[in-house]
Amino acid sequence: HIASAHNSGLDEKDDALEAFVSPVPGVRLHLVGEAYGQAHGWAEAALRSAERALYHGVGLGRPAWLDARAHTSLIVKFNRGG
């Protein structure tokens, strides 16, 4: 059970971001918020986690306000580059 990414023991190099998008396979549950991102305590981390859940978990595409290159790098590839 992961109550918070702050205390999960997972670091950015692990598959933590993917795990938060869909923590229970087959269950439509997605963890979002600043605690489930790489910049703990920042609103940007909350927005990124929400976009990852919408893209990977729900299947929505890139929002018009988010640059295509940034979307690919930050959302599609979980902040692992262009």
mmCIF file of N, CA, C and O in Angstrom:
data_model
loop_
_atom_site.group_PDB
_atom_site.id
_atom_site.type_symbol
_atom_site.label_atom_id
_atom_site.label_comp_id
_atom_site.label_asym_id
_atom_site.label_seq_id
_atom_site.Cartn_x
_atom_site.Cartn_y
_atom_site.Cartn_z
ATOM 1 N N HIS A 1 0.853 -1.172 0.000
ATOM 2 C CA HIS A 1 0.000 0.000 0.000
ATOM 3 C C HIS A 1 0.895 1.229 0.000
ATOM 4 O O HIS A 1 1.719 1.390 0.878
ATOM 5 N N ILE A 2 0.730 2.104 -0.987
ATOM 6 C CA ILE A 2 1.499 3.343 -1.043
ATOM 7 C C ILE A 2 0.559 4.482 -0.696
ATOM 8 O O ILE A 2 -0.334 4.828 -1.452
ATOM 9 N N ALA A 3 0.737 5.043 0.489
ATOM 10 C CA ALA A 3 -0.113 6.143 0.918
ATOM 11 C C ALA A 3 0.345 7.456 0.308
ATOM 12 O O ALA A 3 -0.444 8.337 0.048
ATOM 13 N N SER A 4 1.624 7.590 0.119
ATOM 14 C CA SER A 4 2.172 8.817 -0.424
ATOM 15 C C SER A 4 3.498 8.526 -1.088
ATOM 16 O O SER A 4 4.277 7.729 -0.595
ATOM 17 N N ALA A 5 3.751 9.206 -2.162
ATOM 18 C CA ALA A 5 5.041 9.044 -2.834
ATOM 19 C C ALA A 5 6.165 9.597 -1.974
ATOM 20 O O ALA A 5 7.305 9.213 -2.133
ATOM 21 N N HIS A 6 5.836 10.504 -1.062
ATOM 22 C CA HIS A 6 6.862 11.080 -0.200
ATOM 23 C C HIS A 6 7.574 9.998 0.608
ATOM 24 O O HIS A 6 8.752 10.090 0.878
ATOM 25 N N ASN A 7 6.845 8.964 0.972
ATOM 26 C CA ASN A 7 7.392 7.925 1.837
ATOM 27 C C ASN A 7 7.380 6.548 1.191
ATOM 28 O O ASN A 7 7.426 5.548 1.878
ATOM 29 N N SER A 8 7.314 6.504 -0.112
ATOM 30 C CA SER A 8 7.172 5.212 -0.792
ATOM 31 C C SER A 8 8.471 4.426 -0.876
ATOM 32 O O SER A 8 8.452 3.238 -1.100
ATOM 33 N N GLY A 9 9.607 5.119 -0.742
ATOM 34 C CA GLY A 9 10.882 4.453 -0.910
ATOM 35 C C GLY A 9 11.286 4.347 -2.364
ATOM 36 O O GLY A 9 12.340 3.836 -2.690
ATOM 37 N N LEU A 10 10.446 4.829 -3.284
ATOM 38 C CA LEU A 10 10.742 4.797 -4.704
ATOM 39 C C LEU A 10 11.401 6.111 -5.095
ATOM 40 O O LEU A 10 11.051 7.160 -4.591
ATOM 41 N N ASP A 11 12.361 6.047 -5.988
ATOM 42 C CA ASP A 11 12.949 7.289 -6.459
ATOM 43 C C ASP A 11 12.597 7.509 -7.922
ATOM 44 O O ASP A 11 11.945 6.688 -8.554
ATOM 45 N N GLU A 12 12.994 8.646 -8.461
ATOM 46 C CA GLU A 12 12.626 9.025 -9.819
ATOM 47 C C GLU A 12 13.132 8.055 -10.868
ATOM 48 O O GLU A 12 12.613 8.005 -11.965
ATOM 49 N N LYS A 13 14.157 7.289 -10.574
ATOM 50 C CA LYS A 13 14.729 6.380 -11.562
ATOM 51 C C LYS A 13 13.977 5.058 -11.630
ATOM 52 O O LYS A 13 14.170 4.276 -12.532
ATOM 53 N N ASP A 14 13.130 4.785 -10.649
ATOM 54 C CA ASP A 14 12.336 3.559 -10.654
ATOM 55 C C ASP A 14 11.114 3.759 -11.545
ATOM 56 O O ASP A 14 10.944 4.802 -12.176
ATOM 57 N N ASP A 15 10.265 2.795 -11.574
ATOM 58 C CA ASP A 15 9.032 2.879 -12.352
ATOM 59 C C ASP A 15 7.893 3.472 -11.531
ATOM 60 O O ASP A 15 6.734 3.172 -11.775
ATOM 61 N N ALA A 16 8.219 4.340 -10.589
ATOM 62 C CA ALA A 16 7.210 4.897 -9.697
ATOM 63 C C ALA A 16 6.142 5.675 -10.445
ATOM 64 O O ALA A 16 4.955 5.536 -10.146
ATOM 65 N N LEU A 17 6.517 6.487 -11.412
ATOM 66 C CA LEU A 17 5.523 7.287 -12.123
ATOM 67 C C LEU A 17 4.509 6.405 -12.838
ATOM 68 O O LEU A 17 3.314 6.685 -12.822
ATOM 69 N N GLU A 18 4.977 5.322 -13.442
ATOM 70 C CA GLU A 18 4.059 4.390 -14.101
ATOM 71 C C GLU A 18 3.163 3.701 -13.066
ATOM 72 O O GLU A 18 1.983 3.503 -13.295
ATOM 73 N N ALA A 19 3.738 3.356 -11.931
ATOM 74 C CA ALA A 19 2.965 2.683 -10.881
ATOM 75 C C ALA A 19 1.855 3.578 -10.350
ATOM 76 O O ALA A 19 0.758 3.104 -10.057
ATOM 77 N N PHE A 20 2.106 4.875 -10.237
ATOM 78 C CA PHE A 20 1.091 5.785 -9.721
ATOM 79 C C PHE A 20 -0.052 5.978 -10.711
ATOM 80 O O PHE A 20 -1.183 6.205 -10.323
ATOM 81 N N VAL A 21 0.251 5.893 -12.008
ATOM 82 C CA VAL A 21 -0.799 6.051 -13.020
ATOM 83 C C VAL A 21 -1.827 4.933 -12.888
ATOM 84 O O VAL A 21 -3.013 5.152 -12.997
ATOM 85 N N SER A 22 -1.351 3.728 -12.633
ATOM 86 C CA SER A 22 -2.260 2.580 -12.523
ATOM 87 C C SER A 22 -1.723 1.624 -11.459
ATOM 88 O O SER A 22 -1.104 0.611 -11.783
ATOM 89 N N PRO A 23 -1.954 1.920 -10.182
ATOM 90 C CA PRO A 23 -1.366 1.123 -9.106
ATOM 91 C C PRO A 23 -1.928 -0.284 -8.971
ATOM 92 O O PRO A 23 -1.259 -1.170 -8.456
ATOM 93 N N VAL A 24 -3.161 -0.505 -9.426
ATOM 94 C CA VAL A 24 -3.788 -1.824 -9.335
ATOM 95 C C VAL A 24 -4.231 -2.237 -10.737
ATOM 96 O O VAL A 24 -5.213 -1.704 -11.261
ATOM 97 N N PRO A 25 -3.496 -3.151 -11.371
ATOM 98 C CA PRO A 25 -3.865 -3.572 -12.725
ATOM 99 C C PRO A 25 -5.324 -4.029 -12.803
ATOM 100 O O PRO A 25 -5.803 -4.760 -11.943
ATOM 101 N N GLY A 26 -6.017 -3.542 -13.818
ATOM 102 C CA GLY A 26 -7.408 -3.932 -14.026
ATOM 103 C C GLY A 26 -8.412 -3.099 -13.250
ATOM 104 O O GLY A 26 -9.611 -3.253 -13.426
ATOM 105 N N VAL A 27 -7.935 -2.222 -12.387
ATOM 106 C CA VAL A 27 -8.825 -1.362 -11.603
ATOM 107 C C VAL A 27 -8.626 0.072 -12.074
ATOM 108 O O VAL A 27 -7.501 0.548 -12.166
ATOM 109 N N ARG A 28 -9.707 0.768 -12.357
ATOM 110 C CA ARG A 28 -9.606 2.152 -12.827
ATOM 111 C C ARG A 28 -9.366 3.085 -11.644
ATOM 112 O O ARG A 28 -10.246 3.817 -11.214
ATOM 113 N N LEU A 29 -8.166 3.025 -11.128
ATOM 114 C CA LEU A 29 -7.726 3.855 -10.014
ATOM 115 C C LEU A 29 -6.430 4.513 -10.438
ATOM 116 O O LEU A 29 -5.509 3.835 -10.908
ATOM 117 N N HIS A 30 -6.350 5.824 -10.307
ATOM 118 C CA HIS A 30 -5.170 6.572 -10.722
ATOM 119 C C HIS A 30 -4.796 7.543 -9.612
ATOM 120 O O HIS A 30 -5.638 8.301 -9.146
ATOM 121 N N LEU A 31 -3.551 7.520 -9.179
ATOM 122 C CA LEU A 31 -3.090 8.397 -8.116
ATOM 123 C C LEU A 31 -2.521 9.669 -8.715
ATOM 124 O O LEU A 31 -1.622 9.622 -9.553
ATOM 125 N N VAL A 32 -3.052 10.805 -8.301
ATOM 126 C CA VAL A 32 -2.587 12.089 -8.811
ATOM 127 C C VAL A 32 -2.380 13.059 -7.657
ATOM 128 O O VAL A 32 -2.916 12.882 -6.573
ATOM 129 N N GLY A 33 -1.595 14.070 -7.913
ATOM 130 C CA GLY A 33 -1.316 15.104 -6.921
ATOM 131 C C GLY A 33 0.179 15.344 -6.845
ATOM 132 O O GLY A 33 0.980 14.595 -7.407
ATOM 133 N N GLU A 34 0.568 16.376 -6.139
ATOM 134 C CA GLU A 34 1.984 16.718 -6.074
ATOM 135 C C GLU A 34 2.821 15.622 -5.430
ATOM 136 O O GLU A 34 4.000 15.493 -5.726
ATOM 137 N N ALA A 35 2.221 14.808 -4.587
ATOM 138 C CA ALA A 35 2.956 13.721 -3.931
ATOM 139 C C ALA A 35 3.314 12.606 -4.903
ATOM 140 O O ALA A 35 4.195 11.804 -4.626
ATOM 141 N N TYR A 36 2.624 12.571 -6.048
ATOM 142 C CA TYR A 36 2.841 11.507 -7.025
ATOM 143 C C TYR A 36 3.556 12.025 -8.271
ATOM 144 O O TYR A 36 3.312 11.564 -9.372
ATOM 145 N N GLY A 37 4.448 12.961 -8.083
ATOM 146 C CA GLY A 37 5.230 13.519 -9.174
ATOM 147 C C GLY A 37 6.678 13.654 -8.751
ATOM 148 O O GLY A 37 7.063 13.241 -7.662
ATOM 149 N N GLN A 38 7.466 14.261 -9.599
ATOM 150 C CA GLN A 38 8.886 14.388 -9.313
ATOM 151 C C GLN A 38 9.248 15.675 -8.595
ATOM 152 O O GLN A 38 10.336 15.793 -8.079
ATOM 153 N N ALA A 39 8.362 16.631 -8.565
ATOM 154 C CA ALA A 39 8.636 17.911 -7.908
ATOM 155 C C ALA A 39 7.683 18.063 -6.725
ATOM 156 O O ALA A 39 6.718 18.814 -6.765
ATOM 157 N N HIS A 40 7.939 17.305 -5.665
ATOM 158 C CA HIS A 40 7.051 17.285 -4.506
ATOM 159 C C HIS A 40 6.816 18.688 -3.954
ATOM 160 O O HIS A 40 7.743 19.472 -3.811
ATOM 161 N N GLY A 41 5.567 18.990 -3.683
ATOM 162 C CA GLY A 41 5.217 20.270 -3.107
ATOM 163 C C GLY A 41 4.909 21.354 -4.130
ATOM 164 O O GLY A 41 4.572 22.463 -3.764
ATOM 165 N N TRP A 42 4.994 21.040 -5.419
ATOM 166 C CA TRP A 42 4.774 22.032 -6.453
ATOM 167 C C TRP A 42 3.511 21.698 -7.251
ATOM 168 O O TRP A 42 3.233 20.542 -7.551
ATOM 169 N N ALA A 43 2.763 22.719 -7.612
ATOM 170 C CA ALA A 43 1.537 22.535 -8.387
ATOM 171 C C ALA A 43 1.822 21.873 -9.739
ATOM 172 O O ALA A 43 1.007 21.100 -10.233
ATOM 173 N N GLU A 44 2.983 22.159 -10.328
ATOM 174 C CA GLU A 44 3.321 21.550 -11.614
ATOM 175 C C GLU A 44 3.355 20.025 -11.518
ATOM 176 O O GLU A 44 2.924 19.325 -12.441
ATOM 177 N N ALA A 45 3.839 19.499 -10.400
ATOM 178 C CA ALA A 45 3.858 18.044 -10.217
ATOM 179 C C ALA A 45 2.442 17.484 -10.183
ATOM 180 O O ALA A 45 2.181 16.416 -10.730
ATOM 181 N N ALA A 46 1.526 18.213 -9.561
ATOM 182 C CA ALA A 46 0.131 17.775 -9.517
ATOM 183 C C ALA A 46 -0.482 17.779 -10.915
ATOM 184 O O ALA A 46 -1.183 16.832 -11.301
ATOM 185 N N LEU A 47 -0.200 18.821 -11.693
ATOM 186 C CA LEU A 47 -0.729 18.891 -13.054
ATOM 187 C C LEU A 47 -0.157 17.791 -13.941
ATOM 188 O O LEU A 47 -0.886 17.160 -14.712
ATOM 189 N N ARG A 48 1.141 17.554 -13.820
ATOM 190 C CA ARG A 48 1.753 16.485 -14.618
ATOM 191 C C ARG A 48 1.172 15.129 -14.263
ATOM 192 O O ARG A 48 0.899 14.307 -15.136
ATOM 193 N N SER A 49 0.988 14.859 -12.978
ATOM 194 C CA SER A 49 0.442 13.562 -12.578
ATOM 195 C C SER A 49 -0.985 13.393 -13.085
ATOM 196 O O SER A 49 -1.373 12.302 -13.506
ATOM 197 N N ALA A 50 -1.756 14.463 -13.073
ATOM 198 C CA ALA A 50 -3.123 14.396 -13.586
ATOM 199 C C ALA A 50 -3.118 14.140 -15.095
ATOM 200 O O ALA A 50 -3.893 13.312 -15.595
ATOM 201 N N GLU A 51 -2.228 14.831 -15.820
ATOM 202 C CA GLU A 51 -2.142 14.616 -17.266
ATOM 203 C C GLU A 51 -1.688 13.195 -17.584
ATOM 204 O O GLU A 51 -2.163 12.588 -18.544
ATOM 205 N N ARG A 52 -0.760 12.652 -16.793
ATOM 206 C CA ARG A 52 -0.323 11.261 -17.024
ATOM 207 C C ARG A 52 -1.472 10.288 -16.812
ATOM 208 O O ARG A 52 -1.649 9.340 -17.574
ATOM 209 N N ALA A 53 -2.255 10.505 -15.770
ATOM 210 C CA ALA A 53 -3.405 9.634 -15.505
ATOM 211 C C ALA A 53 -4.425 9.734 -16.632
ATOM 212 O O ALA A 53 -4.982 8.719 -17.063
ATOM 213 N N LEU A 54 -4.668 10.949 -17.113
ATOM 214 C CA LEU A 54 -5.629 11.122 -18.206
ATOM 215 C C LEU A 54 -5.131 10.494 -19.502
ATOM 216 O O LEU A 54 -5.902 9.889 -20.246
ATOM 217 N N TYR A 55 -3.841 10.621 -19.767
ATOM 218 C CA TYR A 55 -3.284 10.079 -21.010
ATOM 219 C C TYR A 55 -3.134 8.561 -20.950
ATOM 220 O O TYR A 55 -3.654 7.837 -21.791
ATOM 221 N N HIS A 56 -2.409 8.071 -19.947
ATOM 222 C CA HIS A 56 -2.118 6.636 -19.862
ATOM 223 C C HIS A 56 -3.276 5.835 -19.273
ATOM 224 O O HIS A 56 -3.524 4.708 -19.684
ATOM 225 N N GLY A 57 -3.953 6.394 -18.294
ATOM 226 C CA GLY A 57 -4.996 5.648 -17.604
ATOM 227 C C GLY A 57 -6.361 5.715 -18.251
ATOM 228 O O GLY A 57 -7.089 4.727 -18.286
ATOM 229 N N VAL A 58 -6.724 6.885 -18.772
ATOM 230 C CA VAL A 58 -8.056 7.092 -19.328
ATOM 231 C C VAL A 58 -8.049 7.073 -20.849
ATOM 232 O O VAL A 58 -9.042 6.765 -21.486
ATOM 233 N N GLY A 59 -6.908 7.422 -21.435
ATOM 234 C CA GLY A 59 -6.790 7.382 -22.883
ATOM 235 C C GLY A 59 -7.063 8.707 -23.585
ATOM 236 O O GLY A 59 -7.238 8.730 -24.798
ATOM 237 N N LEU A 60 -7.088 9.798 -22.844
ATOM 238 C CA LEU A 60 -7.272 11.097 -23.476
ATOM 239 C C LEU A 60 -5.981 11.542 -24.146
ATOM 240 O O LEU A 60 -4.887 11.199 -23.704
ATOM 241 N N GLY A 61 -6.109 12.313 -25.180
ATOM 242 C CA GLY A 61 -4.945 12.808 -25.905
ATOM 243 C C GLY A 61 -4.341 14.050 -25.272
ATOM 244 O O GLY A 61 -4.738 14.474 -24.190
ATOM 245 N N ARG A 62 -3.420 14.642 -25.981
ATOM 246 C CA ARG A 62 -2.737 15.847 -25.508
ATOM 247 C C ARG A 62 -3.713 17.014 -25.482
ATOM 248 O O ARG A 62 -4.411 17.272 -26.458
ATOM 249 N N PRO A 63 -3.731 17.766 -24.368
ATOM 250 C CA PRO A 63 -4.580 18.957 -24.328
ATOM 251 C C PRO A 63 -3.987 20.062 -25.204
ATOM 252 O O PRO A 63 -2.773 20.142 -25.390
ATOM 253 N N ALA A 64 -4.822 20.914 -25.743
ATOM 254 C CA ALA A 64 -4.380 21.970 -26.654
ATOM 255 C C ALA A 64 -3.394 22.930 -25.999
ATOM 256 O O ALA A 64 -2.529 23.486 -26.669
ATOM 257 N N TRP A 65 -3.491 23.116 -24.694
ATOM 258 C CA TRP A 65 -2.623 24.082 -24.012
ATOM 259 C C TRP A 65 -1.209 23.550 -23.778
ATOM 260 O O TRP A 65 -0.309 24.316 -23.455
ATOM 261 N N LEU A 66 -0.986 22.263 -23.953
ATOM 262 C CA LEU A 66 0.318 21.668 -23.672
ATOM 263 C C LEU A 66 1.080 21.418 -24.975
ATOM 264 O O LEU A 66 0.599 20.710 -25.863
ATOM 265 N N ASP A 67 2.245 22.015 -25.079
ATOM 266 C CA ASP A 67 3.116 21.871 -26.244
ATOM 267 C C ASP A 67 3.352 20.389 -26.552
ATOM 268 O O ASP A 67 3.541 19.574 -25.641
ATOM 269 N N ALA A 68 3.341 20.026 -27.833
ATOM 270 C CA ALA A 68 3.493 18.623 -28.246
ATOM 271 C C ALA A 68 4.807 18.019 -27.770
ATOM 272 O O ALA A 68 4.837 16.875 -27.307
ATOM 273 N N ARG A 69 5.893 18.759 -27.870
ATOM 274 C CA ARG A 69 7.200 18.234 -27.430
ATOM 275 C C ARG A 69 7.232 18.007 -25.920
ATOM 276 O O ARG A 69 7.717 16.976 -25.457
ATOM 277 N N ALA A 70 6.703 18.959 -25.179
ATOM 278 C CA ALA A 70 6.640 18.803 -23.723
ATOM 279 C C ALA A 70 5.744 17.623 -23.348
ATOM 280 O O ALA A 70 6.071 16.839 -22.453
ATOM 281 N N HIS A 71 4.624 17.472 -24.035
ATOM 282 C CA HIS A 71 3.709 16.367 -23.755
ATOM 283 C C HIS A 71 4.394 15.019 -23.977
ATOM 284 O O HIS A 71 4.299 14.116 -23.146
ATOM 285 N N THR A 72 5.106 14.895 -25.077
ATOM 286 C CA THR A 72 5.801 13.643 -25.361
ATOM 287 C C THR A 72 6.840 13.337 -24.291
ATOM 288 O O THR A 72 6.912 12.229 -23.767
ATOM 289 N N SER A 73 7.642 14.338 -23.949
ATOM 290 C CA SER A 73 8.713 14.139 -22.977
ATOM 291 C C SER A 73 8.194 13.908 -21.569
ATOM 292 O O SER A 73 8.587 12.954 -20.892
ATOM 293 N N LEU A 74 7.322 14.787 -21.103
ATOM 294 C CA LEU A 74 6.877 14.764 -19.701
ATOM 295 C C LEU A 74 5.754 13.778 -19.419
ATOM 296 O O LEU A 74 5.710 13.176 -18.342
ATOM 297 N N ILE A 75 4.847 13.616 -20.342
ATOM 298 C CA ILE A 75 3.667 12.796 -20.098
ATOM 299 C C ILE A 75 3.805 11.409 -20.727
ATOM 300 O O ILE A 75 3.740 10.388 -20.041
ATOM 301 N N VAL A 76 4.030 11.357 -22.028
ATOM 302 C CA VAL A 76 4.096 10.076 -22.726
ATOM 303 C C VAL A 76 5.283 9.243 -22.251
ATOM 304 O O VAL A 76 5.158 8.056 -21.969
ATOM 305 N N LYS A 77 6.457 9.880 -22.145
ATOM 306 C CA LYS A 77 7.681 9.162 -21.762
ATOM 307 C C LYS A 77 8.039 9.321 -20.297
ATOM 308 O O LYS A 77 9.171 9.027 -19.909
ATOM 309 N N PHE A 78 7.107 9.773 -19.482
ATOM 310 C CA PHE A 78 7.322 9.886 -18.044
ATOM 311 C C PHE A 78 8.603 10.654 -17.696
ATOM 312 O O PHE A 78 9.395 10.230 -16.865
ATOM 313 N N ASN A 79 8.807 11.789 -18.356
ATOM 314 C CA ASN A 79 9.949 12.673 -18.091
ATOM 315 C C ASN A 79 11.296 12.004 -18.362
ATOM 316 O O ASN A 79 12.262 12.245 -17.681
ATOM 317 N N ARG A 80 11.327 11.149 -19.376
ATOM 318 C CA ARG A 80 12.562 10.470 -19.724
ATOM 319 C C ARG A 80 13.105 10.954 -21.069
ATOM 320 O O ARG A 80 13.739 10.215 -21.786
ATOM 321 N N GLY A 81 12.800 12.176 -21.409
ATOM 322 C CA GLY A 81 13.377 12.763 -22.615
ATOM 323 C C GLY A 81 12.476 12.758 -23.823
ATOM 324 O O GLY A 81 11.453 12.087 -23.850
ATOM 325 N N GLY A 82 12.890 13.566 -24.824
ATOM 326 C CA GLY A 82 12.171 13.875 -26.041
ATOM 327 C C GLY A 82 11.717 12.807 -26.895
ATOM 328 O O GLY A 82 10.856 12.676 -27.598
#
